[in-house]
Tab-separated table of C-alpha atoms in Angstrom:
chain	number	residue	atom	x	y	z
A	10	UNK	CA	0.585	30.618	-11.483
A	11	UNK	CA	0.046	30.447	-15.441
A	12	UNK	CA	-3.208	28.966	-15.598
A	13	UNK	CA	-6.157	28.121	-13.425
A	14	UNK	CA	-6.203	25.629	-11.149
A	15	UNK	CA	-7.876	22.788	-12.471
A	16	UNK	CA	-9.837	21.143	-9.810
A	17	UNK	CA	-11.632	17.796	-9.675
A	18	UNK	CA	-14.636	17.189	-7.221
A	19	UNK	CA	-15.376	13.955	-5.242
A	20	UNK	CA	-18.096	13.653	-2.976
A	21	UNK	CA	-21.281	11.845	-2.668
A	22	UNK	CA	-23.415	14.812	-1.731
A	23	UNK	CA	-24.804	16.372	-4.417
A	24	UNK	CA	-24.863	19.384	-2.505
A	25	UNK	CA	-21.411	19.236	-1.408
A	26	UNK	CA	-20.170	19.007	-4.803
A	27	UNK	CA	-22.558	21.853	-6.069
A	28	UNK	CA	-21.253	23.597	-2.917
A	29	UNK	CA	-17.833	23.811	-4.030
A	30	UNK	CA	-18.467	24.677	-7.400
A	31	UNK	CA	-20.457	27.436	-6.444
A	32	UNK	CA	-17.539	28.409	-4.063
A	33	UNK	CA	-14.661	28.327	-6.806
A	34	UNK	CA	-16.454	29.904	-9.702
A	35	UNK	CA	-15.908	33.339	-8.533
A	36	UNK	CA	-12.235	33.051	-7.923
A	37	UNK	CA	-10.347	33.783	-11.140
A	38	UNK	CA	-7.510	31.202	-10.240
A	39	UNK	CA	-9.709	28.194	-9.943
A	40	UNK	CA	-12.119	26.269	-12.208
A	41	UNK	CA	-13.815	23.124	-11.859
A	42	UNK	CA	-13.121	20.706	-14.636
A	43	UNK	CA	-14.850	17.061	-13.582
A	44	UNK	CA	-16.775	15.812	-10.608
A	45	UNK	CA	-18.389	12.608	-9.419
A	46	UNK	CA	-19.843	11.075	-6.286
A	47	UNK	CA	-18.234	7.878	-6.598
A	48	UNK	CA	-14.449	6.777	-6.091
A	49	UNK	CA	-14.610	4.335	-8.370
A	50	UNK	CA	-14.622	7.140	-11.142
A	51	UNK	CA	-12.111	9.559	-9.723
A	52	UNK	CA	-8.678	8.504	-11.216
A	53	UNK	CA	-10.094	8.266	-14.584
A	54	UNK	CA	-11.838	11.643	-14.937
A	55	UNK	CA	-8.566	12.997	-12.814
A	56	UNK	CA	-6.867	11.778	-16.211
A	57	UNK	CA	-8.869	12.881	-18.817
A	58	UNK	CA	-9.629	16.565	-17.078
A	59	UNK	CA	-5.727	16.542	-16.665
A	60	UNK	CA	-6.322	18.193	-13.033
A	61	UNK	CA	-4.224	19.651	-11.046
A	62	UNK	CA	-6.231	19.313	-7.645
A	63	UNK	CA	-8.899	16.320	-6.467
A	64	UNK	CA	-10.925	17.672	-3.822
A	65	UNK	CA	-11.816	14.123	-1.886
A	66	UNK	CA	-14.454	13.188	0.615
A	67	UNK	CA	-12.934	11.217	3.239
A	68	UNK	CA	-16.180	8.866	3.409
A	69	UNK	CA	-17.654	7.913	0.215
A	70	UNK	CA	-20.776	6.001	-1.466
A	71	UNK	CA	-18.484	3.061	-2.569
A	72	UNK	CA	-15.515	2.909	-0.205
A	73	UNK	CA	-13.157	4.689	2.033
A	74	UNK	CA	-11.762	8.135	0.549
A	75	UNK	CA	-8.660	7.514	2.076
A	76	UNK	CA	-7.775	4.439	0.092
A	77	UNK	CA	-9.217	6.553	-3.131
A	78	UNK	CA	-6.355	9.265	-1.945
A	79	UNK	CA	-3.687	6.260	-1.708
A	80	UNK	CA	-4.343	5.012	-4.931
A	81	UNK	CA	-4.323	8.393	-6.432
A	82	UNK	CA	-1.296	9.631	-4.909
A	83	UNK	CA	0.345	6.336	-6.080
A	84	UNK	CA	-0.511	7.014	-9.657
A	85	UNK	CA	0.182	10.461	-9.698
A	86	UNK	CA	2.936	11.603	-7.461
A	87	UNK	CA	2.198	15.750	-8.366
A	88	UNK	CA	-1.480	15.705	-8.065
A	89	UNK	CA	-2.546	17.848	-5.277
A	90	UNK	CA	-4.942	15.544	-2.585
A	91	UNK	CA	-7.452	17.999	-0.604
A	92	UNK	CA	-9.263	15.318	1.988
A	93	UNK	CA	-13.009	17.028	3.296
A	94	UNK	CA	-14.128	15.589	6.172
A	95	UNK	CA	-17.178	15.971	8.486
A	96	UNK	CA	-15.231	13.775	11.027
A	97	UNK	CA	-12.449	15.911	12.405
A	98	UNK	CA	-10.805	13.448	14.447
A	99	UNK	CA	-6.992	13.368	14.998
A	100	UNK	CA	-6.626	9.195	13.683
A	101	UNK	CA	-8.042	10.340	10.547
A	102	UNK	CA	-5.517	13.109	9.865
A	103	UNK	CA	-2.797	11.448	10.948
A	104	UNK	CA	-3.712	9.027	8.493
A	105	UNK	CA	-4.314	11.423	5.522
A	106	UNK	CA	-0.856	12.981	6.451
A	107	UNK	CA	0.876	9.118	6.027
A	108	UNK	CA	-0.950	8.634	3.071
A	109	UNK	CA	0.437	11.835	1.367
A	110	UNK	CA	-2.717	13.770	1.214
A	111	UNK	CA	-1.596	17.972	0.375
A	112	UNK	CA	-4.406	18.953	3.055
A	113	UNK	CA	-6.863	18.321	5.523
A	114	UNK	CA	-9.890	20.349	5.834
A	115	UNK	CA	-13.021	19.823	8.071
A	116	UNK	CA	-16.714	20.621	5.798
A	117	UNK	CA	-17.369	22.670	8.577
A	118	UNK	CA	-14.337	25.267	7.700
A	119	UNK	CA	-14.588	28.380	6.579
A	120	UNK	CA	-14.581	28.976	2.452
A	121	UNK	CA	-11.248	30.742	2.979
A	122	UNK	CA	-9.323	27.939	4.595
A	123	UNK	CA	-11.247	25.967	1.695
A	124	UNK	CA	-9.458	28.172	-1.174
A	125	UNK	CA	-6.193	28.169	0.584
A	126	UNK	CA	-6.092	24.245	1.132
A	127	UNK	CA	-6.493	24.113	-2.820
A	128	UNK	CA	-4.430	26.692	-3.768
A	129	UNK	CA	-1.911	25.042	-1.381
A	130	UNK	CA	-2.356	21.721	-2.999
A	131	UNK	CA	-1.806	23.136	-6.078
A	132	UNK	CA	1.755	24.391	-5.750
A	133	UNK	CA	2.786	21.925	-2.900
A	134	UNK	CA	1.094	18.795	-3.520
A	135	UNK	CA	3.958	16.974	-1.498
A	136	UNK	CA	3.945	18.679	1.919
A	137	UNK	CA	0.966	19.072	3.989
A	138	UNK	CA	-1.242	21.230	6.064
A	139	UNK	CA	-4.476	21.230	8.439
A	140	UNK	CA	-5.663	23.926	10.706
A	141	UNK	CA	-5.644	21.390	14.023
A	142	UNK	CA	-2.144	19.655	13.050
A	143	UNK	CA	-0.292	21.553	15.934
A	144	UNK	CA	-2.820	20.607	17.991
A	145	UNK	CA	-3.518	17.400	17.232
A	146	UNK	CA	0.616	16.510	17.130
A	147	UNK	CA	0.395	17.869	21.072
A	148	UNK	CA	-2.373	15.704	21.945
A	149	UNK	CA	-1.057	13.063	20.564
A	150	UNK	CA	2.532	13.684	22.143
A	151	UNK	CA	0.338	13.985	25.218
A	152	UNK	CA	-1.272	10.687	25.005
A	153	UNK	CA	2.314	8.709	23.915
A	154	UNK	CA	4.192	9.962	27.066
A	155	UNK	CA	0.977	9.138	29.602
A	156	UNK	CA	1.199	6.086	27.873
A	157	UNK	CA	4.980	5.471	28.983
A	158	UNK	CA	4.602	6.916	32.121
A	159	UNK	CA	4.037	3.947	34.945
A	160	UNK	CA	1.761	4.885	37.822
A	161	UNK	CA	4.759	5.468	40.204
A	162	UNK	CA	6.468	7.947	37.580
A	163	UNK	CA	3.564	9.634	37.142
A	164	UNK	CA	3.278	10.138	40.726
A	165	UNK	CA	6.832	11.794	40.907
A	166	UNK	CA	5.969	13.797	38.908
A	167	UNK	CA	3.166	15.115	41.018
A	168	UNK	CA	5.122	14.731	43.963
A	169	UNK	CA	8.405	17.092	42.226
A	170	UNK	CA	5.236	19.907	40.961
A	171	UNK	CA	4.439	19.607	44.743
A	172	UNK	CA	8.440	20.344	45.662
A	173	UNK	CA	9.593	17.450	47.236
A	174	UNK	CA	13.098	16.109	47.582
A	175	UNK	CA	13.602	12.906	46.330
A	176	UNK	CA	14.154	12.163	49.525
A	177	UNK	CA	10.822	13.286	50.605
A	178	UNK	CA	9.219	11.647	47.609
A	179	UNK	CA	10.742	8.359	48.825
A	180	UNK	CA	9.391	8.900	51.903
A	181	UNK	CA	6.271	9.732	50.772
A	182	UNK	CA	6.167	6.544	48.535
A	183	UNK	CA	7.263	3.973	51.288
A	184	UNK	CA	10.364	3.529	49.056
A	185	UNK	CA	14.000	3.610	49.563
A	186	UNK	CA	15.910	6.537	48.448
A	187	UNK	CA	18.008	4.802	45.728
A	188	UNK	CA	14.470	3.360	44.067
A	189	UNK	CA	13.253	6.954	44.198
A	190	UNK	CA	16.170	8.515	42.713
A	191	UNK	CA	15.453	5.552	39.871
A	192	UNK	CA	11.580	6.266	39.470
A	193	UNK	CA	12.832	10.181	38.973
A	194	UNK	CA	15.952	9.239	36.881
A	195	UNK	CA	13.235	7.422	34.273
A	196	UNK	CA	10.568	10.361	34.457
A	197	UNK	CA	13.216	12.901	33.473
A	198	UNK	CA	14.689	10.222	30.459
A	199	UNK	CA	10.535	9.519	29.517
A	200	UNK	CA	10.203	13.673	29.908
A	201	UNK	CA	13.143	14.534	27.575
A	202	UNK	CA	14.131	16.560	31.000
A	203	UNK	CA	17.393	17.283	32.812
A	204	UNK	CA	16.085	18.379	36.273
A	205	UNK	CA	12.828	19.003	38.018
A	206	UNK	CA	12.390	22.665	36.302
A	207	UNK	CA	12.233	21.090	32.544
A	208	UNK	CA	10.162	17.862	33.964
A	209	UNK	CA	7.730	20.198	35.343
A	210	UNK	CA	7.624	22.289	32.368
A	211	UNK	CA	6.829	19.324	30.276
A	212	UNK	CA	4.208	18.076	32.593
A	213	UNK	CA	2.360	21.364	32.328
A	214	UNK	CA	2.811	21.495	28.592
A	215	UNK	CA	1.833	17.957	28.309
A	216	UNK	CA	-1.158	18.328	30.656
A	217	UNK	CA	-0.077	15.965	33.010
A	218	UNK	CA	0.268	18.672	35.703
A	219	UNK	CA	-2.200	21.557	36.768
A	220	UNK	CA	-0.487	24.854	37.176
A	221	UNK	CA	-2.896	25.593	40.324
A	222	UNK	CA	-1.680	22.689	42.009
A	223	UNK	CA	1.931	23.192	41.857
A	224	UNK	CA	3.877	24.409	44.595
A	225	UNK	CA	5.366	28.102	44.305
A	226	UNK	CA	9.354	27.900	43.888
């Protein structure tokens, strides 16, 4: 990069803010050219500091950072969006990701993955990262296929981990074999699963099975 990364600071704590100028004023690729404590003031001293990079609080003195990173990214398409938060929670990420914040960082991070969300913001204000997104993408993979499971499916599924037949499992259920075949049929379409190896591979990875309680092969 040219020039320095011309940041912008917006948080309500006055420590926060003198936090991350203290932070940035050692690195040689990174100055801080405006800061406020108030959304209301962001998008105009974004303009006239000609920034390259708002660092945003996700909760603010007068409103919701989020909507301060919508409007922003609406007015300027290559301005890179870092969202702090002290609320790590996957809803709010997924949010700031749909919104097209550049990066999600928790105030509790360490300074490097501080720098790096910046920098990153800098060069690639349209894609985005977080430390937890794997994570957070699995549990919330997790939660969409409990969801769809119905309580019969999911106890197939525990039934298959435990290596029963279907005709066992029907059996076991006090259903016909034809109506177990069907509740094993949908848990394998709901899994993404062929057979009873990949449906028990996605339960495990999913969490909806225990290793210890499966049933050696």
């Amino acid at each position: 990069m040219s020039h320095r990364i011309r940041i912008v600071v917006v948080d309500g704590h006055t420590l926060t803010r003198f936090g991350l100028v203290g932070l940035v004023s050692g690195q040689p690729d990174i100055a801080v050219v405006g800061e406020t404590g108030l959304g209301a003031e962001a998008a105009a001293i974004v303009a006239a500091a000609a920034a390259d990079v708002v660092v945003l609080d996700s909760a603010l003195p007068d409103g919701d950072g989020l909507r301060v990173a919508r409007a922003l990214r609406d007015r300027y398409a290559g301005l890179g969006i870092v969202l702090l938060t002290s609320n790590g929670e996957d809803d709010l990420l997924f949010r700031a990701l749909e919104l097209g914040v550049s990066a999600f960082v928790t105030k509790t991070a360490p300074a490097v993955e501080v720098l790096a969300a910046i920098r990153h913001a800098a060069v690639a204000a349209g894609s985005f990262i977080a430390s937890g997104l794997g994570q957070a993408v699995a549990r919330r993979q997790t939660a969409a296929v409990k969801a769809a499971l119905s309580p019969r499916e999911a106890q197939v599924l525990a039934l298959l981990g435990q290596g029963l037949s279907v005709a066992a499992i029907g059996t076991t259920m006090f259903v016909s074999h034809s109506t177990a075949k069907t509740y094993v049929a949908r848990l394998y379409e709901k899994l993404g699963a062929s057979n009873r190896a990949q449906a028990i591979m996605a339960g495990l990875r999913l969490g909806l099975l225990q290793q210890e309680l499966l049933t050696p092969a």
